Amino acid sequence: MKAEIIAVGTELLLGQVVNTNATFLSEELADLGIEVYYHTVVGDNPTRLEQLLKQAQERSDLIVLCGGLGPTDDDLTKDTVAAHIQHSLVQDEQALAQLHSYFRFSKNKMTENNLRQTLMIEGGRAIQNPAGLAVGTLITEKDTTYLLLPGPPNELKPMFKQNARPLLEELFPQAEQLLSRVLRFYGIGESQLVTDLKELIDGQSNPTIAPYAKPNEVTLRLTANVTNHKKGEELLDQLEAKIMAQVGEYFYGYGDENSLVEVTVERLKQAGKTISAAESLTAGLFQSTLGDVPGVSEVFKGGFVTYSEKTKEQFLGIDPAILEEHGVVSEACAIAMAERTRELSEADIAVSFTGVAGPEELEGQPAGTVWIGLAEKGKPTIAELQHFTRDRRYIRRSAVMKGLDMIRRAVDRSK
Amino acid sequence: MKAEIIAVGTELLLGQVVNTNATFLSEELADLGIEVYYHTVVGDNPTRLEQLLKQAQERSDLIVLCGGLGPTDDDLTKDTVAAHIQHSLVQDEQALAQLHSYFRFSKNKMTENNLRQTLMIEGGRAIQNPAGLAVGTLITEKDTTYLLLPGPPNELKPMFKQNARPLLEELFPQAEQLLSRVLRFYGIGESQLVTDLKELIDGQSNPTIAPYAKPNEVTLRLTANVTNHKKGEELLDQLEAKIMAQVGEYFYGYGDENSLVEVTVERLKQAGKTISAAESLTAGLFQSTLGDVPGVSEVFKGGFVTYSEKTKEQFLGIDPAILEEHGVVSEACAIAMAERTRELSEADIAVSFTGVAGPEELEGQPAGTVWIGLAEKGKPTIAELQHFTRDRRYIRRSAVMKGLDMIRRAVDRSK
């Protein structure tokens, strides 16, 4: 089963946008046992797209096109593919209903252009868009299957995962099953993890082990190739046990779509504990990260952003003498912030973040110097010092991850 | 001058790595006045690469290849291109000296494979690598120029900028210059913007107008093709004036690398005003967005995250009777939050965010219903009702953008 991915969009050729769709789709297709042989990017030009389609049809069983399904005149993917396979375009009723619904509540007025987005290729299956207005199409013509998806990744990804992928699984069933399991690690770098697991990685055959470095964490994707599900699970269990024996202390959760914040919030819910926070350098990023988790209101009621010395005193009632003596980039400040926050919010656990986001120094301390405090009812308040790297954005995000890990471990200790 | 970029590497087709090199090179080439017509990714396969080279030679004046210059058996770009143009490979002395120097100080031992990295194509110019061991080549054969660069972006980028680019500037001198200007708009959707500017867009020639939809905003890239810079600026000024006459009320700033938060913070700095915030559904995202702007401490000292009814009363001292009578998803709540925040923080302006992030309803109101309050010293407090769409994440981010826009306009009104 040979596939190729064609991304349509002049903005890609001008270097204004990175082609992350091709990467996402390739990973998904690999998971489905479909091999991708080419990625191509072509501009908003029907002649060149048509030439490419002719070539693709000869060499590929599946052609995935992304981009060019929008409302403007540059958006020509549907027209070009339809002409290529000699089908017409028809209105998709469900997409049309979604369009009308969107404009009922939006301040923007619907235009003629928007209607074009709800057209699909006749004879194909409509691929609904849970995050936007352009409907996609899956259609097979003369032994070649075409899948049309829109350009914006936040639309393409859910469309593919929820609506296109099940259809592809039917069209291209795998005799052998690929069974994957993703292990997530915090607090260890990729090269150290790979070094610790050298024997297992060098000796891998089935399952395979693939490490992926992500911002502030590392994942391992274990993939077993088997003819039955149960056997695959067993193989994965065995390999996982060997991995945990080496690096289990850094493991925090399973799954590709998981994250440290989701695991931490889940732990808090299970333990019936609430949290609060006072943030200086992170400026609300920690609490905002909690806010992305549905249902977090069960464990989080509110907190503070104390971005200056004055607001630490004003909002939290911290004794100015502490800040005068120790400064804000200090253990004492982190402890005072965490304790006062816990008292004011009455939460079971409160964390604090104070330090140097950069790029300049603060109180003679370099960018990346961060104290994170954790106050817990009935326990001594702790504070950890970290030295994060790279730039301001990365330092703030690294601090948030560390705070989450400290909370997760604190909840586990209390069990 | 037509160019194309070929990235060689099976890891790209497996979706393990994102093709950022193509984006970087495209932007650089656009800056040199060289138009890129295709990006292609092909695996570590000499047959497919050779087929692609044949095709590329016919349609492109410049072919930039990245990847496949490493020491392993998969690395075949140099061999394949050399065979294609019927040249041999020779040792580059400077690269060889760099190789020996590296292994003098490295724990690793040099292997035969490493020597392959210092080969270049005979008759071409060596492109030295300031960050790695693989040397690149620039060579012209039969009216087609080939530029070979290694895959790792931290090697490709300095190699291109320092060593390849000057040679390309000589080979492809620009008679004409491309001059771009990006206009940024908030509060209008892409299809409405395009409809309002239909005449200008339909009639475009030089400069061209390209719209790009981004989350919660739209940008227009105006590009003029001229022989001198001053004339280009004049053409852009004229077009910009016509655009502003139509949609100027939604314009907020210039530049590809700009954003609404940066523009808003800059306005506040210029006006010497400080801000604070109380966030319910946005949970710290507004303040965290401010925190990404270096130097924001000049205008932002801190705020609150009041994620529950109780913390609105506890932290802000809001009269429980107000929340009992109107609920939290209300104008009254937004106004009370903004006013109390302004009083407690003593900032010039305070904003509040209260509403329904979703996915469930709250107080009988659907996801996306958001009240944003704005309190300003010496002025009546205002609150705007918005109906945002899509999912929880998008609703929160949309609310933040709206809050920033309200502040920006409030500062402009005070001038």
mmCIF file of C-alpha atoms in Angstrom, chain A residues 212-412:
data_model
loop_
_atom_site.group_PDB
_atom_site.id
_atom_site.type_symbol
_atom_site.label_atom_id
_atom_site.label_comp_id
_atom_site.label_asym_id
_atom_site.label_seq_id
_atom_site.Cartn_x
_atom_site.Cartn_y
_atom_site.Cartn_z
ATOM 1 C CA TYR A 212 10.726 11.112 20.976
ATOM 2 C CA ALA A 213 11.994 14.210 22.667
ATOM 3 C CA LYS A 214 9.273 16.767 23.351
ATOM 4 C CA PRO A 215 9.507 20.056 25.224
ATOM 5 C CA ASN A 216 10.329 19.108 28.801
ATOM 6 C CA GLU A 217 9.554 15.429 28.428
ATOM 7 C CA VAL A 218 10.423 12.280 26.539
ATOM 8 C CA THR A 219 8.096 9.602 25.247
ATOM 9 C CA LEU A 220 8.850 6.066 24.206
ATOM 10 C CA ARG A 221 6.651 4.470 21.598
ATOM 11 C CA LEU A 222 6.702 0.682 21.842
ATOM 12 C CA THR A 223 5.271 -0.990 18.743
ATOM 13 C CA ALA A 224 4.470 -4.690 18.463
ATOM 14 C CA ASN A 225 3.740 -6.379 15.143
ATOM 15 C CA VAL A 226 1.494 -9.364 15.795
ATOM 16 C CA THR A 227 -1.356 -11.375 14.401
ATOM 17 C CA ASN A 228 -3.420 -11.160 17.537
ATOM 18 C CA HIS A 229 -4.117 -8.429 20.039
ATOM 19 C CA LYS A 230 -3.561 -10.493 23.200
ATOM 20 C CA LYS A 231 -0.127 -11.649 22.146
ATOM 21 C CA GLY A 232 0.763 -8.068 21.293
ATOM 22 C CA GLU A 233 -0.246 -6.856 24.732
ATOM 23 C CA GLU A 234 1.898 -9.549 26.326
ATOM 24 C CA LEU A 235 4.955 -8.573 24.319
ATOM 25 C CA LEU A 236 4.419 -4.943 25.224
ATOM 26 C CA ASP A 237 3.956 -5.779 28.924
ATOM 27 C CA GLN A 238 7.268 -7.662 28.966
ATOM 28 C CA LEU A 239 9.185 -4.873 27.309
ATOM 29 C CA GLU A 240 7.539 -2.252 29.485
ATOM 30 C CA ALA A 241 8.600 -4.111 32.629
ATOM 31 C CA LYS A 242 12.228 -4.123 31.494
ATOM 32 C CA ILE A 243 12.079 -0.411 30.727
ATOM 33 C CA MET A 244 10.510 0.428 34.077
ATOM 34 C CA ALA A 245 13.240 -1.502 35.863
ATOM 35 C CA GLN A 246 15.733 0.958 34.361
ATOM 36 C CA VAL A 247 13.935 4.299 34.254
ATOM 37 C CA GLY A 248 10.627 3.784 36.033
ATOM 38 C CA GLU A 249 11.204 6.605 38.495
ATOM 39 C CA TYR A 250 10.715 9.130 35.710
ATOM 40 C CA PHE A 251 7.585 7.521 34.287
ATOM 41 C CA TYR A 252 4.386 9.506 34.751
ATOM 42 C CA GLY A 253 1.748 8.183 32.384
ATOM 43 C CA TYR A 254 0.640 6.390 29.254
ATOM 44 C CA GLY A 255 -0.616 7.513 25.902
ATOM 45 C CA ASP A 256 0.135 9.695 22.958
ATOM 46 C CA GLU A 257 -2.589 12.141 23.784
ATOM 47 C CA ASN A 258 -1.822 12.386 27.468
ATOM 48 C CA SER A 259 0.095 15.036 29.332
ATOM 49 C CA LEU A 260 1.540 15.735 32.745
ATOM 50 C CA VAL A 261 -1.228 18.202 33.582
ATOM 51 C CA GLU A 262 -3.974 15.718 32.755
ATOM 52 C CA VAL A 263 -2.316 13.017 34.859
ATOM 53 C CA THR A 264 -1.798 15.423 37.756
ATOM 54 C CA VAL A 265 -5.392 16.686 37.703
ATOM 55 C CA GLU A 266 -6.636 13.108 37.579
ATOM 56 C CA ARG A 267 -4.506 12.201 40.619
ATOM 57 C CA LEU A 268 -5.896 15.187 42.515
ATOM 58 C CA LYS A 269 -9.454 14.201 41.656
ATOM 59 C CA GLN A 270 -8.882 10.640 42.789
ATOM 60 C CA ALA A 271 -7.346 11.865 46.055
ATOM 61 C CA GLY A 272 -10.106 14.431 46.575
ATOM 62 C CA LYS A 273 -7.572 17.253 46.982
ATOM 63 C CA THR A 274 -7.762 20.879 45.880
ATOM 64 C CA ILE A 275 -4.915 23.106 44.739
ATOM 65 C CA SER A 276 -4.095 26.790 44.434
ATOM 66 C CA ALA A 277 -1.118 28.733 43.141
ATOM 67 C CA ALA A 278 0.731 32.032 43.299
ATOM 68 C CA GLU A 279 2.759 32.792 40.201
ATOM 69 C CA SER A 280 5.437 35.348 39.630
ATOM 70 C CA LEU A 281 7.593 34.611 36.554
ATOM 71 C CA THR A 282 5.095 32.133 35.137
ATOM 72 C CA ALA A 283 2.472 34.907 35.197
ATOM 73 C CA GLY A 284 -0.600 32.661 35.113
ATOM 74 C CA LEU A 285 0.738 29.952 32.820
ATOM 75 C CA PHE A 286 0.502 27.284 35.523
ATOM 76 C CA GLN A 287 -3.128 28.008 36.333
ATOM 77 C CA SER A 288 -3.949 28.462 32.670
ATOM 78 C CA THR A 289 -2.461 25.032 31.967
ATOM 79 C CA LEU A 290 -4.791 23.578 34.598
ATOM 80 C CA GLY A 291 -7.657 25.426 32.937
ATOM 81 C CA ASP A 292 -7.233 23.482 29.704
ATOM 82 C CA VAL A 293 -8.304 20.272 31.477
ATOM 83 C CA PRO A 294 -12.081 19.759 31.426
ATOM 84 C CA GLY A 295 -13.494 19.269 34.905
ATOM 85 C CA VAL A 296 -10.545 20.875 36.668
ATOM 86 C CA SER A 297 -12.953 23.100 38.625
ATOM 87 C CA GLU A 298 -13.395 20.116 40.915
ATOM 88 C CA VAL A 299 -9.816 20.537 42.182
ATOM 89 C CA PHE A 300 -8.933 24.148 41.342
ATOM 90 C CA LYS A 301 -10.857 27.177 42.556
ATOM 91 C CA GLY A 302 -8.438 30.010 41.923
ATOM 92 C CA GLY A 303 -5.080 31.591 42.690
ATOM 93 C CA PHE A 304 -2.880 34.618 42.233
ATOM 94 C CA VAL A 305 -0.500 36.219 39.782
ATOM 95 C CA THR A 306 1.968 38.254 41.804
ATOM 96 C CA TYR A 307 4.273 39.559 39.117
ATOM 97 C CA SER A 308 5.931 42.273 41.232
ATOM 98 C CA GLU A 309 7.282 42.588 44.758
ATOM 99 C CA LYS A 310 4.394 44.860 45.656
ATOM 100 C CA THR A 311 1.621 42.462 44.635
ATOM 101 C CA LYS A 312 3.307 39.689 46.638
ATOM 102 C CA GLU A 313 2.843 41.932 49.646
ATOM 103 C CA GLN A 314 -0.519 43.423 48.602
ATOM 104 C CA PHE A 315 -2.333 40.265 47.503
ATOM 105 C CA LEU A 316 -0.670 37.618 49.659
ATOM 106 C CA GLY A 317 0.178 39.691 52.715
ATOM 107 C CA ILE A 318 3.802 38.609 52.685
ATOM 108 C CA ASP A 319 5.951 40.470 55.196
ATOM 109 C CA PRO A 320 7.997 43.042 53.226
ATOM 110 C CA ALA A 321 10.922 42.271 55.536
ATOM 111 C CA ILE A 322 11.224 38.771 54.058
ATOM 112 C CA LEU A 323 11.520 40.135 50.538
ATOM 113 C CA GLU A 324 13.901 42.859 51.666
ATOM 114 C CA GLU A 325 16.194 40.351 53.321
ATOM 115 C CA HIS A 326 16.063 37.457 50.818
ATOM 116 C CA GLY A 327 14.825 38.985 47.579
ATOM 117 C CA VAL A 328 12.134 37.441 45.405
ATOM 118 C CA VAL A 329 14.455 34.869 43.794
ATOM 119 C CA SER A 330 14.761 32.916 47.028
ATOM 120 C CA GLU A 331 13.633 29.882 48.958
ATOM 121 C CA ALA A 332 12.132 32.135 51.600
ATOM 122 C CA CYS A 333 9.989 33.957 49.046
ATOM 123 C CA ALA A 334 8.801 30.722 47.432
ATOM 124 C CA ILE A 335 7.878 29.281 50.837
ATOM 125 C CA ALA A 336 6.082 32.436 51.972
ATOM 126 C CA MET A 337 4.135 32.627 48.697
ATOM 127 C CA ALA A 338 3.066 28.983 48.879
ATOM 128 C CA GLU A 339 2.037 29.156 52.530
ATOM 129 C CA ARG A 340 0.096 32.406 52.265
ATOM 130 C CA THR A 341 -1.664 31.137 49.145
ATOM 131 C CA ARG A 342 -2.707 27.970 50.914
ATOM 132 C CA GLU A 343 -4.065 29.945 53.828
ATOM 133 C CA LEU A 344 -5.980 32.445 51.697
ATOM 134 C CA SER A 345 -7.443 29.858 49.322
ATOM 135 C CA GLU A 346 -7.948 27.073 51.888
ATOM 136 C CA ALA A 347 -6.767 24.574 49.270
ATOM 137 C CA ASP A 348 -5.096 21.306 50.340
ATOM 138 C CA ILE A 349 -1.968 22.060 48.301
ATOM 139 C CA ALA A 350 -0.563 25.360 47.061
ATOM 140 C CA VAL A 351 2.388 25.899 44.732
ATOM 141 C CA SER A 352 4.409 29.013 44.099
ATOM 142 C CA PHE A 353 6.681 30.055 41.264
ATOM 143 C CA THR A 354 9.309 32.747 41.661
ATOM 144 C CA GLY A 355 12.501 33.317 39.706
ATOM 145 C CA VAL A 356 14.130 34.747 36.613
ATOM 146 C CA ALA A 357 12.330 34.327 33.295
ATOM 147 C CA GLY A 358 14.987 36.344 31.454
ATOM 148 C CA PRO A 359 16.520 37.351 29.268
ATOM 149 C CA GLU A 360 18.088 39.705 31.828
ATOM 150 C CA GLU A 361 19.345 38.732 35.265
ATOM 151 C CA LEU A 362 17.354 39.492 38.383
ATOM 152 C CA GLU A 363 18.941 40.088 41.799
ATOM 153 C CA GLY A 364 22.217 38.943 40.274
ATOM 154 C CA GLN A 365 20.787 35.571 39.328
ATOM 155 C CA PRO A 366 20.797 34.308 35.742
ATOM 156 C CA ALA A 367 17.747 33.641 33.580
ATOM 157 C CA GLY A 368 16.335 30.194 34.365
ATOM 158 C CA THR A 369 16.894 30.334 38.140
ATOM 159 C CA VAL A 370 13.533 29.312 39.557
ATOM 160 C CA TRP A 371 12.270 28.441 43.039
ATOM 161 C CA ILE A 372 9.086 26.390 43.234
ATOM 162 C CA GLY A 373 7.379 26.107 46.581
ATOM 163 C CA LEU A 374 4.807 23.542 47.695
ATOM 164 C CA ALA A 375 2.707 23.945 50.832
ATOM 165 C CA GLU A 376 0.536 21.110 52.059
ATOM 166 C CA LYS A 377 -1.886 20.992 54.957
ATOM 167 C CA GLY A 378 -0.194 19.386 57.924
ATOM 168 C CA LYS A 379 3.240 19.041 56.300
ATOM 169 C CA PRO A 380 6.370 21.173 56.167
ATOM 170 C CA THR A 381 6.485 23.462 53.160
ATOM 171 C CA ILE A 382 9.147 22.484 50.617
ATOM 172 C CA ALA A 383 10.825 24.501 47.903
ATOM 173 C CA GLU A 384 12.988 23.244 45.047
ATOM 174 C CA LEU A 385 15.578 25.210 43.120
ATOM 175 C CA GLN A 386 15.831 24.597 39.369
ATOM 176 C CA HIS A 387 18.078 25.961 36.639
ATOM 177 C CA PHE A 388 16.136 25.968 33.412
ATOM 178 C CA THR A 389 17.579 26.780 29.993
ATOM 179 C CA ARG A 390 16.925 28.307 26.599
ATOM 180 C CA ASP A 391 14.618 31.325 26.377
ATOM 181 C CA ARG A 392 11.939 33.086 28.404
ATOM 182 C CA ARG A 393 9.070 31.050 26.967
ATOM 183 C CA TYR A 394 10.835 27.739 27.535
ATOM 184 C CA ILE A 395 11.871 28.684 31.080
ATOM 185 C CA ARG A 396 8.288 29.513 32.057
ATOM 186 C CA ARG A 397 6.957 26.317 30.543
ATOM 187 C CA SER A 398 9.684 24.244 32.177
ATOM 188 C CA ALA A 399 8.746 25.734 35.554
ATOM 189 C CA VAL A 400 5.100 24.793 35.053
ATOM 190 C CA MET A 401 6.039 21.201 34.221
ATOM 191 C CA LYS A 402 8.211 20.953 37.314
ATOM 192 C CA GLY A 403 5.402 22.334 39.477
ATOM 193 C CA LEU A 404 2.998 19.746 38.083
ATOM 194 C CA ASP A 405 5.465 16.946 38.746
ATOM 195 C CA MET A 406 5.995 18.120 42.320
ATOM 196 C CA ILE A 407 2.230 18.087 42.914
ATOM 197 C CA ARG A 408 1.828 14.654 41.320
ATOM 198 C CA ARG A 409 4.544 13.204 43.534
ATOM 199 C CA ALA A 410 3.149 14.919 46.626
ATOM 200 C CA VAL A 411 -0.281 13.387 46.008
ATOM 201 C CA ASP A 412 1.283 9.954 45.464
#
